[in-house]
Coordinates of C-alpha atoms in Angstrom, one line a residue:
X1 CA 27.9 -23.8 26.1
X2 CA 26.0 -21.2 28.4
X3 CA 22.3 -20.6 27.8
X4 CA 21.1 -17.0 28.1
X5 CA 17.3 -16.1 28.7
X6 CA 15.8 -13.0 27.0
X7 CA 12.4 -11.4 27.1
X8 CA 10.5 -11.0 24.0
X9 CA 9.9 -7.4 22.6
X10 CA 6.5 -6.1 23.8
X11 CA 5.0 -6.1 20.6
X12 CA 6.4 -9.7 19.8
X13 CA 4.9 -10.9 23.2
X14 CA 1.7 -9.6 22.2
X15 CA 1.6 -11.2 19.1
X16 CA 2.7 -14.5 20.6
X17 CA -0.3 -14.5 22.9
X18 CA -2.6 -13.6 20.1
X19 CA -1.2 -16.6 18.1
X20 CA -1.2 -19.0 21.2
X21 CA -4.9 -18.2 22.1
X22 CA -6.0 -17.8 18.5
X23 CA -9.4 -18.7 17.5
X24 CA -8.5 -19.2 13.8
X25 CA -10.4 -21.9 12.2
X26 CA -7.5 -23.0 9.9
X27 CA -4.6 -23.7 11.8
X28 CA -3.1 -25.9 8.9
X29 CA -1.5 -22.6 7.7
X30 CA 1.4 -23.0 10.1
X31 CA 3.0 -25.5 7.9
X32 CA 2.7 -23.4 4.8
X33 CA 4.4 -20.5 6.5
X34 CA 7.2 -22.4 7.9
X35 CA 7.8 -24.1 4.4
X36 CA 7.6 -20.8 2.8
X37 CA 10.4 -19.4 5.3
X38 CA 12.5 -22.6 4.4
X39 CA 12.1 -21.9 0.8
X40 CA 13.1 -18.4 1.1
X41 CA 16.4 -19.6 3.0
X42 CA 17.2 -22.0 0.2
X43 CA 16.7 -19.1 -2.4
X44 CA 19.0 -16.9 -0.4
X45 CA 21.7 -19.6 -0.1
X46 CA 21.9 -20.4 -3.7
X47 CA 22.0 -16.7 -4.7
X48 CA 24.8 -16.1 -2.1
X49 CA 26.8 -18.9 -3.5
X50 CA 26.2 -17.7 -7.1
X51 CA 27.7 -14.2 -6.1
X52 CA 30.6 -15.7 -4.0
X53 CA 31.9 -19.0 -5.1
X54 CA 34.4 -19.1 -2.2
X55 CA 31.4 -19.3 0.3
X56 CA 31.8 -22.4 2.4
X57 CA 28.5 -23.9 1.8
X58 CA 27.1 -27.1 0.3
X59 CA 24.6 -26.4 -2.4
X60 CA 24.5 -29.9 -4.1
X61 CA 21.2 -30.9 -2.6
X62 CA 19.1 -28.0 -1.5
X63 CA 15.8 -29.3 0.0
X64 CA 13.2 -29.1 2.8
X65 CA 12.6 -31.9 5.1
X66 CA 9.6 -32.7 7.3
X67 CA 9.9 -35.4 10.0
X68 CA 7.2 -36.7 12.3
X69 CA 7.8 -38.4 15.6
X70 CA 4.7 -39.6 17.3
X71 CA 6.4 -40.9 20.4
X72 CA 7.6 -37.4 21.4
X73 CA 4.6 -35.6 19.6
X74 CA 7.1 -33.5 17.4
X75 CA 7.0 -32.1 13.8
X76 CA 10.3 -30.8 12.5
X77 CA 10.7 -28.6 9.5
X78 CA 14.3 -28.5 8.3
X79 CA 16.1 -26.9 5.5
X80 CA 19.8 -26.7 4.4
X81 CA 19.6 -23.1 3.4
X82 CA 21.3 -19.7 4.3
X83 CA 20.7 -20.2 8.1
X84 CA 21.1 -17.5 10.8
X85 CA 23.9 -16.4 13.1
X86 CA 23.5 -15.9 16.9
X87 CA 22.8 -12.3 16.5
X88 CA 20.4 -12.7 13.7
X89 CA 18.3 -15.3 15.8
X90 CA 17.8 -12.5 18.4
X91 CA 17.1 -9.8 16.0
X92 CA 14.7 -11.8 13.6
X93 CA 12.9 -14.1 16.1
X94 CA 13.0 -12.4 19.4
X95 CA 11.7 -9.0 18.0
X96 CA 9.5 -7.9 15.3
X97 CA 11.9 -5.7 13.3
X98 CA 9.5 -3.6 11.5
X99 CA 8.6 0.1 11.8
X100 CA 4.9 -0.8 11.2
X101 CA 4.6 -3.0 14.1
X102 CA 2.5 -0.7 16.3
X103 CA 0.3 0.1 13.6
X104 CA 0.1 -3.6 12.7
X105 CA -1.1 -4.6 16.4
X106 CA -3.6 -1.6 16.2
X107 CA -5.1 -2.9 13.0
X108 CA -4.9 -6.5 14.3
X109 CA -7.0 -5.5 17.4
X110 CA -9.6 -3.8 15.2
X111 CA -9.9 -6.7 12.7
X112 CA -13.5 -7.9 12.7
X113 CA -13.0 -11.4 12.0
X114 CA -10.3 -14.2 12.1
X115 CA -9.8 -14.0 8.3
X116 CA -9.0 -10.3 8.8
X117 CA -6.6 -11.1 11.5
X118 CA -4.8 -13.8 9.6
X119 CA -4.4 -11.4 6.5
X120 CA -2.8 -8.8 8.7
X121 CA -0.2 -11.3 10.2
X122 CA 0.7 -12.6 6.7
X123 CA 1.3 -9.0 5.7
X124 CA 3.6 -8.3 8.4
X125 CA 5.8 -11.3 7.7
X126 CA 5.7 -12.8 11.0
X127 CA 4.8 -16.4 9.9
X128 CA 7.3 -18.0 12.1
X129 CA 5.0 -17.3 15.2
X130 CA 2.2 -19.3 13.6
X131 CA 3.9 -22.2 14.8
X132 CA 2.7 -21.6 18.3
X133 CA -0.9 -22.1 17.0
X134 CA -0.2 -25.7 17.2
X135 CA 2.8 -26.3 19.5
X136 CA 3.2 -25.4 23.1
X137 CA 7.1 -25.2 22.7
X138 CA 9.3 -24.4 19.7
X139 CA 12.8 -25.2 19.3
X140 CA 14.9 -23.6 16.5
X141 CA 18.5 -24.7 15.7
X142 CA 20.3 -23.1 12.9
X143 CA 23.9 -22.4 11.4
X144 CA 24.5 -19.7 9.0
X145 CA 26.3 -20.8 5.8
X146 CA 30.1 -20.3 6.0
X147 CA 30.1 -20.0 9.8
X148 CA 31.4 -23.0 12.1
X149 CA 29.1 -22.3 15.0
X150 CA 25.2 -22.8 15.3
X151 CA 22.6 -21.4 17.6
X152 CA 19.8 -22.9 19.4
X153 CA 16.6 -21.0 20.3
X154 CA 13.8 -22.4 22.7
X155 CA 10.6 -20.8 23.9
X156 CA 7.1 -21.8 25.2
X157 CA 5.7 -18.3 24.0
X158 CA 5.5 -17.1 27.6
X159 CA 7.3 -14.0 27.4
X160 CA 11.0 -15.4 27.2
X161 CA 13.2 -17.3 25.2
X162 CA 16.5 -18.7 25.4
X163 CA 19.6 -18.7 23.3
X164 CA 22.6 -21.0 23.1
X165 CA 25.6 -21.4 21.0
X166 CA 26.0 -25.0 19.8
X167 CA 28.9 -26.8 17.9
X168 CA 27.1 -29.5 16.1
X169 CA 24.4 -27.7 14.0
X170 CA 24.2 -28.6 10.5
X171 CA 24.0 -25.9 7.9
X172 CA 20.5 -24.3 7.5
X173 CA 17.5 -24.1 10.0
X174 CA 15.6 -26.8 11.8
X175 CA 12.2 -25.9 13.6
X176 CA 11.0 -28.4 16.0
X177 CA 7.4 -28.0 17.0
X178 CA 6.4 -29.9 20.3
X179 CA 2.8 -30.4 19.2
X180 CA -0.2 -29.7 21.4
X181 CA -2.8 -32.5 21.8
X182 CA -5.2 -32.8 18.9
X183 CA -8.4 -30.9 19.6
X184 CA -11.0 -31.5 16.7
X185 CA -13.4 -29.0 18.4
X186 CA -11.1 -26.2 17.9
X187 CA -9.9 -27.4 14.5
X188 CA -6.5 -28.4 15.8
X189 CA -5.7 -31.6 13.8
X190 CA -3.2 -34.4 14.6
X191 CA -0.2 -33.2 12.9
X192 CA 1.7 -36.4 13.6
X193 CA -0.5 -37.9 11.0
X194 CA 1.4 -38.5 7.6
X195 CA -1.6 -38.1 5.5
X196 CA -2.5 -34.9 7.0
X197 CA 1.0 -33.5 6.5
X198 CA 0.8 -34.6 2.8
X199 CA -2.6 -33.0 2.4
X200 CA -1.3 -29.7 3.8
X201 CA 1.8 -29.6 1.4
X202 CA -0.2 -30.6 -1.5
X203 CA -2.6 -27.8 -0.9
X204 CA -0.5 -24.9 0.1
X205 CA 3.1 -25.7 -1.2
X206 CA 3.0 -28.0 -4.2
X207 CA 4.5 -25.3 -6.5
X208 CA 7.5 -24.5 -4.0
X209 CA 10.6 -25.1 -6.4
X210 CA 12.6 -27.0 -3.9
X211 CA 11.9 -30.7 -3.0
X212 CA 9.9 -31.0 0.2
X213 CA 10.8 -34.5 1.5
X214 CA 8.9 -36.5 4.2
X215 CA 11.8 -38.5 6.1
X216 CA 12.2 -40.5 9.2
X217 CA 10.8 -43.8 10.7
X218 CA 7.3 -42.6 10.9
X219 CA 7.0 -41.8 7.2
X220 CA 8.7 -45.1 6.4
X221 CA 6.3 -47.1 8.8
X222 CA 3.3 -45.3 7.3
X223 CA 4.3 -45.9 3.7
X224 CA 4.9 -49.7 4.5
X225 CA 1.4 -49.8 6.2
X226 CA -0.1 -48.0 3.1
X227 CA 1.3 -50.7 0.8
X228 CA 0.0 -53.5 2.9
X229 CA 3.5 -55.2 3.4
X230 CA 7.2 -54.8 2.8
X231 CA 9.0 -53.7 -0.2
X232 CA 6.4 -51.0 -1.2
X233 CA 7.2 -47.5 -2.0
X234 CA 7.8 -45.4 1.2
X235 CA 8.3 -48.7 3.1
X236 CA 11.2 -51.1 3.8
X237 CA 12.9 -53.7 1.6
X238 CA 13.5 -57.4 2.5
X239 CA 17.0 -56.3 3.3
X240 CA 15.8 -53.9 6.1
X241 CA 17.2 -50.8 4.5
X242 CA 15.1 -47.7 5.0
X243 CA 13.2 -46.5 1.9
X244 CA 14.1 -43.3 0.2
X245 CA 12.5 -40.1 1.5
X246 CA 9.2 -39.4 -0.2
X247 CA 9.1 -36.0 -2.1
X248 CA 5.6 -34.4 -1.4
X249 CA 5.5 -31.6 -3.9
X250 CA 5.4 -31.5 -7.9
X251 CA 8.0 -28.4 -7.9
X252 CA 6.2 -27.3 -11.2
X253 CA 6.6 -23.6 -12.0
X254 CA 3.0 -22.3 -12.0
X255 CA 4.0 -19.4 -14.4
X256 CA 5.4 -21.8 -17.0
X257 CA 2.2 -23.8 -17.1
X258 CA -1.0 -23.0 -19.6
X259 CA -3.6 -21.2 -17.4
X260 CA -6.3 -23.7 -18.2
X261 CA -3.9 -26.3 -16.5
X262 CA -3.7 -24.3 -13.1
X263 CA -6.5 -23.9 -10.7
X264 CA -7.3 -20.5 -9.0
X265 CA -6.5 -22.2 -5.7
X266 CA -3.0 -23.0 -6.9
X267 CA -2.5 -19.3 -8.1
X268 CA -3.7 -18.0 -4.9
X269 CA -1.4 -20.2 -2.7
X270 CA 1.6 -19.0 -4.9
X271 CA 0.5 -15.5 -4.2
X272 CA 0.3 -16.0 -0.3
X273 CA 3.8 -17.4 -0.5
X274 CA 5.3 -14.7 -2.5
X275 CA 3.3 -11.8 -0.8
X276 CA 3.2 -13.1 2.7
X277 CA -0.5 -12.3 2.7
X278 CA -3.1 -14.7 4.0
X279 CA -5.8 -12.9 1.8
X280 CA -6.6 -14.1 -1.6
X281 CA -5.5 -11.6 -4.5
X282 CA -7.9 -9.4 -6.3
X283 CA -6.5 -10.4 -9.8
X284 CA -4.1 -12.7 -11.5
X285 CA -2.3 -11.4 -14.5
X286 CA -0.2 -13.8 -16.7
X287 CA 2.1 -12.8 -19.5
X288 CA 4.3 -14.8 -21.9
X289 CA 6.6 -13.0 -24.1
X290 CA 8.3 -14.7 -27.1
X291 CA 10.7 -13.4 -29.7
X292 CA 14.3 -12.0 -29.5
X293 CA 13.8 -12.0 -25.7
X294 CA 11.8 -14.5 -24.0
X295 CA 10.3 -14.1 -20.6
X296 CA 7.3 -15.3 -18.5
X297 CA 5.4 -13.4 -15.9
X298 CA 2.8 -14.3 -13.2
X299 CA 1.6 -11.2 -11.4
X300 CA -1.0 -10.6 -8.7
X301 CA -2.9 -7.5 -7.7
X302 CA -3.5 -7.6 -3.9
X303 CA -6.8 -6.9 -2.3
X304 CA -5.4 -4.8 0.5
X305 CA -2.8 -2.2 0.8
X306 CA 0.4 -3.2 2.6
X307 CA 1.1 -1.3 5.8
X308 CA 4.3 0.0 4.3
X309 CA 3.0 1.2 1.1
X310 CA 4.3 4.8 1.7
X311 CA 7.4 4.0 3.5
X312 CA 10.7 4.6 1.6
X313 CA 11.9 1.2 2.7
X314 CA 8.9 -0.7 1.3
X315 CA 9.9 -4.0 -0.1
X316 CA 8.9 -4.3 -3.9
X317 CA 6.8 -7.5 -4.7
X318 CA 8.4 -9.0 -7.7
X319 CA 10.7 -11.9 -7.7
X320 CA 13.2 -12.3 -10.7
X321 CA 14.2 -15.9 -11.9
X322 CA 16.4 -16.6 -14.8
X323 CA 15.5 -20.1 -16.5
X324 CA 13.9 -21.2 -13.1
X325 CA 16.9 -20.2 -11.0
X326 CA 15.9 -17.5 -8.3
X327 CA 18.0 -14.5 -8.7
X328 CA 16.4 -12.0 -6.4
X329 CA 13.2 -10.6 -4.7
X330 CA 12.3 -7.1 -4.1
X331 CA 13.1 -6.5 -7.8
X332 CA 12.1 -2.8 -8.1
X333 CA 13.4 -2.5 -11.8
X334 CA 10.7 -4.6 -13.2
X335 CA 7.8 -2.1 -12.4
X336 CA 7.7 1.6 -11.8
X337 CA 7.6 2.7 -8.2
X338 CA 3.7 3.6 -8.6
X339 CA 3.0 -0.3 -9.1
X340 CA 5.1 -1.2 -6.2
X341 CA 2.3 -3.1 -4.7
X342 CA 2.0 -5.6 -7.5
X343 CA 3.4 -9.2 -6.4
X344 CA 4.5 -11.8 -8.6
X345 CA 7.3 -13.7 -10.4
X346 CA 9.1 -12.9 -13.6
X347 CA 11.2 -15.5 -15.1
X348 CA 13.8 -14.5 -18.0
X349 CA 15.5 -16.7 -20.4
X350 CA 18.6 -14.6 -21.4
X351 CA 19.7 -12.6 -18.5
X352 CA 23.0 -13.4 -16.7
X353 CA 22.7 -15.6 -13.6
X354 CA 24.9 -13.1 -11.5
X355 CA 23.1 -9.9 -12.6
X356 CA 23.3 -7.2 -10.0
X357 CA 20.7 -4.6 -8.9
X358 CA 22.8 -1.9 -10.3
X359 CA 23.3 -3.7 -13.7
X360 CA 19.5 -4.3 -13.9
X361 CA 18.8 -0.5 -13.9
X362 CA 20.7 -0.1 -17.0
X363 CA 19.9 -3.4 -18.8
X364 CA 17.8 -2.7 -22.1
X365 CA 16.0 -6.0 -21.6
X366 CA 14.9 -5.1 -18.2
X367 CA 13.5 -1.7 -19.5
X368 CA 11.7 -3.6 -22.3
X369 CA 10.1 -5.9 -19.7
X370 CA 9.3 -3.0 -17.5
X371 CA 7.4 -1.3 -20.2
X372 CA 5.5 -4.5 -21.2
X373 CA 4.6 -5.5 -17.7
X374 CA 3.4 -1.8 -16.9
X375 CA 1.0 -1.9 -19.8
X376 CA -0.2 -5.4 -19.0
X377 CA -1.1 -4.3 -15.5
X378 CA -2.7 -1.2 -16.5
X379 CA -4.7 -3.0 -19.2
X380 CA -5.8 -5.5 -16.6
X381 CA -7.1 -2.9 -14.3
X382 CA -9.0 -1.4 -17.1
X383 CA -10.6 -4.8 -17.9
X384 CA -11.4 -5.2 -14.3
X385 CA -13.2 -1.8 -14.2
X386 CA -15.4 -2.8 -17.2
X387 CA -16.0 -6.3 -16.2
X388 CA -15.7 -6.4 -12.5
X389 CA -16.7 -3.0 -11.0
X390 CA -16.8 -4.2 -7.4
X391 CA -13.2 -5.6 -7.6
X392 CA -12.2 -2.3 -9.3
X393 CA -13.8 -0.3 -6.6
X394 CA -11.8 -2.3 -3.9
X395 CA -8.5 -1.9 -5.9
X396 CA -8.9 1.9 -6.4
X397 CA -9.9 2.3 -2.8
X398 CA -6.6 0.5 -1.8
X399 CA -4.2 1.6 -4.3
X400 CA -5.5 4.8 -6.2
X401 CA -3.6 7.3 -4.4
X402 CA -0.3 5.5 -5.2
X403 CA -1.3 4.7 -8.9
X404 CA -1.9 8.4 -9.4
X405 CA 1.8 9.1 -8.7
X406 CA 2.3 7.7 -12.2
X407 CA 0.5 10.6 -13.7
X408 CA 3.4 12.7 -12.5
X409 CA 6.3 10.4 -12.8
X410 CA 5.4 8.4 -16.0
X411 CA 4.3 10.6 -18.9
X412 CA 4.7 7.9 -21.4
X413 CA 1.9 5.9 -19.8
X414 CA -0.3 8.9 -18.8
X415 CA -3.1 8.2 -21.0
X416 CA -3.3 4.6 -19.8
X417 CA -3.2 5.9 -16.3
X418 CA -6.2 8.4 -16.9
X419 CA -8.1 5.6 -18.5
X420 CA -8.0 3.5 -15.2
X421 CA -8.2 6.5 -12.8
X422 CA -11.5 7.5 -11.0
X423 CA -12.4 10.4 -8.8
X424 CA -15.1 11.1 -6.1
X425 CA -17.4 13.8 -7.4
X426 CA -20.4 16.2 -6.4
X427 CA -22.5 13.9 -8.5
X428 CA -21.6 10.6 -6.8
X429 CA -22.4 10.1 -3.1
X430 CA -20.4 6.9 -2.9
X431 CA -18.9 5.9 -6.2
X432 CA -16.4 7.6 -8.5
X433 CA -16.3 8.9 -11.9
X434 CA -13.8 8.7 -14.6
X435 CA -12.5 11.8 -16.6
X436 CA -14.1 10.3 -19.7
X437 CA -17.5 10.0 -17.8
X438 CA -17.2 13.5 -16.6
X439 CA -16.6 14.8 -20.0
X440 CA -19.5 12.8 -21.6
X441 CA -22.0 14.5 -19.2
X442 CA -20.7 18.0 -19.4
X443 CA -23.2 20.6 -20.6
X444 CA -22.4 22.0 -24.0
X445 CA -21.5 25.3 -22.9
X446 CA -19.0 24.1 -20.1
X447 CA -15.5 24.3 -21.3
X448 CA -13.5 23.2 -18.4
X449 CA -13.2 20.0 -16.1
X450 CA -13.7 21.7 -12.5
X451 CA -12.1 20.1 -9.4
X452 CA -11.2 21.1 -6.0
X453 CA -8.5 19.7 -3.6
X454 CA -8.5 19.4 0.1
X455 CA -8.1 17.0 3.0
X456 CA -11.4 15.5 3.2
X457 CA -14.7 15.3 1.2
X458 CA -16.7 16.9 4.0
X459 CA -14.4 20.0 4.2
X460 CA -14.2 20.7 0.5
X461 CA -17.9 19.9 -0.4
X462 CA -18.8 22.7 2.1
X463 CA -15.9 25.1 1.1
X464 CA -17.1 28.6 0.0
X465 CA -15.3 28.1 -3.5
X466 CA -18.0 25.5 -4.1
X467 CA -21.1 27.6 -3.6
X468 CA -21.8 29.0 -7.2
X469 CA -21.0 25.4 -8.5
X470 CA -23.2 23.7 -6.1
X471 CA -26.3 26.4 -6.8
X472 CA -25.9 25.9 -10.6
X473 CA -25.5 22.1 -10.4
X474 CA -22.1 22.0 -12.0
X475 CA -20.2 18.8 -11.3
X476 CA -16.8 19.2 -9.3
X477 CA -14.4 16.4 -8.9
X478 CA -13.4 16.1 -5.2
X479 CA -9.6 15.3 -5.0
X480 CA -8.5 14.6 -1.3
X481 CA -5.1 12.7 -1.8
X482 CA -1.9 14.7 -1.3
X483 CA -0.7 13.6 -4.9
X484 CA -3.8 15.3 -6.4
X485 CA -2.3 18.7 -5.7
X486 CA 0.6 17.7 -8.1
X487 CA -0.8 15.6 -11.0
X488 CA -3.5 18.0 -12.0
X489 CA -0.9 20.5 -12.9
X490 CA 1.2 17.9 -14.6
X491 CA -1.8 16.7 -16.8
X492 CA -3.2 19.9 -17.4
X493 CA -6.1 18.9 -19.8
X494 CA -8.2 15.9 -20.8
X495 CA -9.6 15.5 -24.3
X496 CA -9.1 19.2 -24.9
X497 CA -10.9 20.1 -21.7
X498 CA -8.7 22.1 -19.3
X499 CA -8.5 20.8 -15.6
X500 CA -9.4 23.9 -13.7
X501 CA -9.4 24.5 -9.8
X502 CA -12.6 26.2 -8.5
X503 CA -10.2 27.7 -6.0
X504 CA -7.9 29.3 -8.6
X505 CA -8.2 32.1 -10.7
X506 CA -11.3 34.1 -11.7
X507 CA -14.5 31.9 -12.3
X508 CA -17.1 33.5 -14.6
X509 CA -20.1 31.3 -14.1
X510 CA -22.5 34.4 -14.4
X511 CA -21.8 34.7 -18.2
X512 CA -24.4 32.1 -18.9
X513 CA -27.0 32.8 -16.2
X514 CA -26.6 36.5 -15.1
X515 CA -29.7 38.5 -16.0
X516 CA -28.2 41.9 -15.1
X517 CA -27.0 44.2 -17.9
X518 CA -23.5 45.1 -18.5
X519 CA -24.4 48.6 -17.1
X520 CA -25.6 47.1 -13.8
X521 CA -22.6 45.1 -13.6
X522 CA -20.3 48.2 -14.2
X523 CA -22.1 50.3 -11.7
X524 CA -21.7 47.6 -9.1
X525 CA -18.0 47.5 -9.7
X526 CA -17.8 51.2 -9.5
X527 CA -19.8 51.2 -6.2
X528 CA -17.3 49.0 -4.7
X529 CA -14.1 50.4 -6.2
X530 CA -13.3 52.6 -3.2
X531 CA -13.7 49.8 -0.6
X532 CA -11.8 47.3 -2.6
X533 CA -8.7 49.7 -3.1
X534 CA -8.9 50.6 0.7
X535 CA -9.0 47.0 1.8
X536 CA -6.1 46.1 -0.5
X537 CA -3.9 48.7 1.3
X538 CA -4.9 47.7 4.7
X539 CA -4.4 44.0 4.1
X540 CA -1.2 44.5 2.0
X541 CA 0.8 42.0 4.2
X542 CA -1.6 39.2 3.4
X543 CA -3.3 39.7 -0.1
X544 CA -2.1 40.8 -3.4
X545 CA -5.7 41.9 -4.6
X546 CA -9.3 42.3 -3.3
X547 CA -12.0 41.9 -5.9
X548 CA -15.6 41.0 -6.3
X549 CA -16.5 37.4 -6.4
X550 CA -18.7 35.4 -8.9
X551 CA -18.2 32.0 -7.0
X552 CA -19.7 33.1 -3.5
X553 CA -23.5 32.9 -2.9
X554 CA -23.7 32.6 0.8
X555 CA -20.3 33.3 2.4
X556 CA -19.0 36.9 2.7
X557 CA -15.6 36.2 1.4
X558 CA -13.0 33.6 0.3
X559 CA -9.3 33.4 -0.7
X560 CA -8.2 32.1 -4.1
X561 CA -4.9 31.8 -5.8
X562 CA -4.1 32.9 -9.2
X563 CA -4.3 30.3 -11.9
X564 CA -0.5 29.6 -11.9
X565 CA 0.0 29.8 -8.1
X566 CA 0.8 27.0 -5.7
X567 CA -2.0 26.0 -3.3
X568 CA -1.3 26.5 0.4
X569 CA -1.5 22.6 0.7
X570 CA 1.3 22.3 -1.8
X571 CA 3.4 24.8 -0.3
X572 CA 3.3 23.0 3.0
X573 CA 4.1 19.8 1.2
X574 CA 7.2 21.2 -0.3
X575 CA 8.2 22.7 3.0
X576 CA 7.7 19.3 4.6
X577 CA 10.3 17.9 2.1
X578 CA 12.8 20.6 3.0
X579 CA 12.3 22.9 0.1
X580 CA 12.3 26.6 0.4
X581 CA 9.0 27.9 -1.0
X582 CA 8.5 31.7 -0.5
X583 CA 5.2 32.7 1.0
X584 CA 2.8 33.8 -1.6
X585 CA -0.3 36.2 -1.2
X586 CA -3.5 35.4 -2.6
X587 CA -6.7 37.3 -3.8
X588 CA -9.4 38.1 -1.3
X589 CA -12.8 37.8 -3.0
X590 CA -15.8 39.6 -1.5
X591 CA -19.5 38.5 -2.0
X592 CA -21.2 42.0 -3.1
X593 CA -24.7 40.4 -2.1
X594 CA -23.8 39.5 1.3
X595 CA -25.3 41.9 4.1
X596 CA -21.9 42.1 5.8
X597 CA -20.1 43.2 2.7
X598 CA -22.9 45.6 1.8
X599 CA -22.8 47.1 5.2
X600 CA -19.0 47.5 5.1
X601 CA -19.3 49.2 1.9
X602 CA -21.9 51.6 3.1
X603 CA -19.9 52.4 6.3
X604 CA -16.9 52.9 4.2
X605 CA -18.7 55.6 2.0
X606 CA -20.2 57.4 5.1
X607 CA -17.3 57.5 7.6
X608 CA -14.0 59.4 7.5
X609 CA -12.6 57.9 10.5
X610 CA -12.2 54.2 9.3
X611 CA -10.1 52.8 12.3
X612 CA -12.9 50.6 13.3
X613 CA -13.5 49.4 9.8
X614 CA -9.8 48.3 9.6
X615 CA -10.7 45.7 12.3
X616 CA -13.8 44.6 10.4
X617 CA -11.6 44.2 7.1
X618 CA -9.1 42.2 9.0
X619 CA -11.7 40.0 10.6
X620 CA -13.4 39.4 7.3
X621 CA -10.1 38.3 5.8
X622 CA -9.5 35.9 8.8
X623 CA -13.0 34.4 8.3
X624 CA -11.9 33.5 4.8
X625 CA -8.9 31.7 6.1
X626 CA -10.8 29.8 8.6
X627 CA -13.5 28.8 6.1
X628 CA -11.0 27.1 4.0
X629 CA -9.6 25.3 6.9
X630 CA -6.6 27.4 7.7
X631 CA -5.3 28.9 10.9
X632 CA -5.4 32.7 11.8
X633 CA -1.9 33.8 12.0
X634 CA -2.7 35.5 15.2
X635 CA -5.5 33.5 17.0
X636 CA -5.6 35.5 20.1
X637 CA -6.3 38.6 18.1
X638 CA -9.0 36.8 16.0
X639 CA -10.7 35.8 19.2
X640 CA -10.5 39.2 20.7
X641 CA -12.1 41.0 17.4
X642 CA -14.7 38.3 17.3
X643 CA -15.7 38.6 21.0
X644 CA -15.8 42.4 20.7
X645 CA -18.2 42.2 17.7
X646 CA -20.4 39.6 19.5
X647 CA -20.5 42.0 22.6
X648 CA -22.0 44.7 20.6
X649 CA -24.8 42.6 19.4
X650 CA -26.1 42.0 22.9

């Protein structure tokens, strides 16, 4: 068969070089990654055979084999699973078929330590490349179940790889690592050592549900030597027959064992296998449901958001088993979308083995499981907030924005979500505050929970809308996630207190502190009535009302929306989603105590020719747009008006 040579995709080549020249202290994890890939291949084959009994594939003894050859210094990881076609090998091994690859490499280069880099590699599901940490050449031979011809892939990780069609490949995949010399100074162990391979499997892969067998002459020889003679387990009998392969893992389902019988390390290794993450999880959540419908669940809250958290094709993290038989991964029906980052296993007792994704969406047992699992996850987060605030802070920093989606999409769990949600606040420099804490420290005469939305804390803290609140020491929640624009309207109130934007509607903060009499306030309103009406006419294309403000103390003007209007950010969000949103006018509020507004009012009363004042009114409106982070509708005219005014001051 002819052999073709290909170049690696640029990103794959960069990743290979990183792996080859890695300085990771723990190179043992390469075997965990390869065994994990083999386990996935076996799961996929059993599922494929379950759904298509006509598939020409042997599933009578699915297993993983490890074979050591000290003479050639090779370690082989072999499975008889689903395998790959010729095209799939090129797609899956020669490239990193992932839309987040560029972001991954950027984050990888910015990782401050080896542990951080390892975590990123695990997230992006490129565990196969970890073999180049310990091998200077990797050979992969594979044949897809149901096909007659196999594929051989070979590379030294130097920028190219070869592909060749082969006729004698067995079903499944075999990865042969041509090992580098042992280098203890760089934590590169001798991976032709049987005891070392056993140690790694026991530590990282003991829970794998398929048997991991040590085979070959080296295993038999070491087993014989360990027993001090012939006839021992793992050695050879007097008749010269080879001993049976040794199974290295217990294959015990961790989710079915009592929690006090399983170590945290064992749970963490299962999480790393399921989540393709090299970091440890933040929290382990176990659930055992009994009664008319029994199931067990072992869930994990990650410590770091995956790169594809907000991508439409993100893979959900739950695997579904039925009576210990793997049914599917990426089972989105088991948890709502706002908990899509949760990893884990759910093992049900009474579902059909050939259940499809379409059936899952309608199955009442699945809906019942989703409700119970959702409540369990949220209660675990609530407990974390109370008992482990540092862990909770990490969780909310990584996943708070996506969890808040549930405030819009899951009204049944809204109270539970509000109990675990927290927000930045003008009272908290670094931390966050819950709505319950906000209400608890509200002054008695404050009726509303105030908030402001925007792109960043810095932008909204210095917003003109905040001036009166800052001067009076009134706490305001600072909401900077895009979803915040939506959920506040969906929720509306908390514990009888209305959620109220400081940038919407009329804010009457002076009712408690204004020393002026009603007559003084009435006189001021009358004094400005003419200017306000005139400006309303001049700015008719942009504003629906001009009024005096009670929220401004330093700025001359600001723009506010009516209580029921969409914010500009929300309008832009809907337009980005392709929805037609009519342009809405807002209210221009003027600060009657600002020198610019006072001067404009005096000039309005004194002059009959107000053409020049019209430019000043336009400039005042545009300044309000800029102050809230907006863009003038005619930037060149704004620059011209500003330059003219500055010139007159010289």
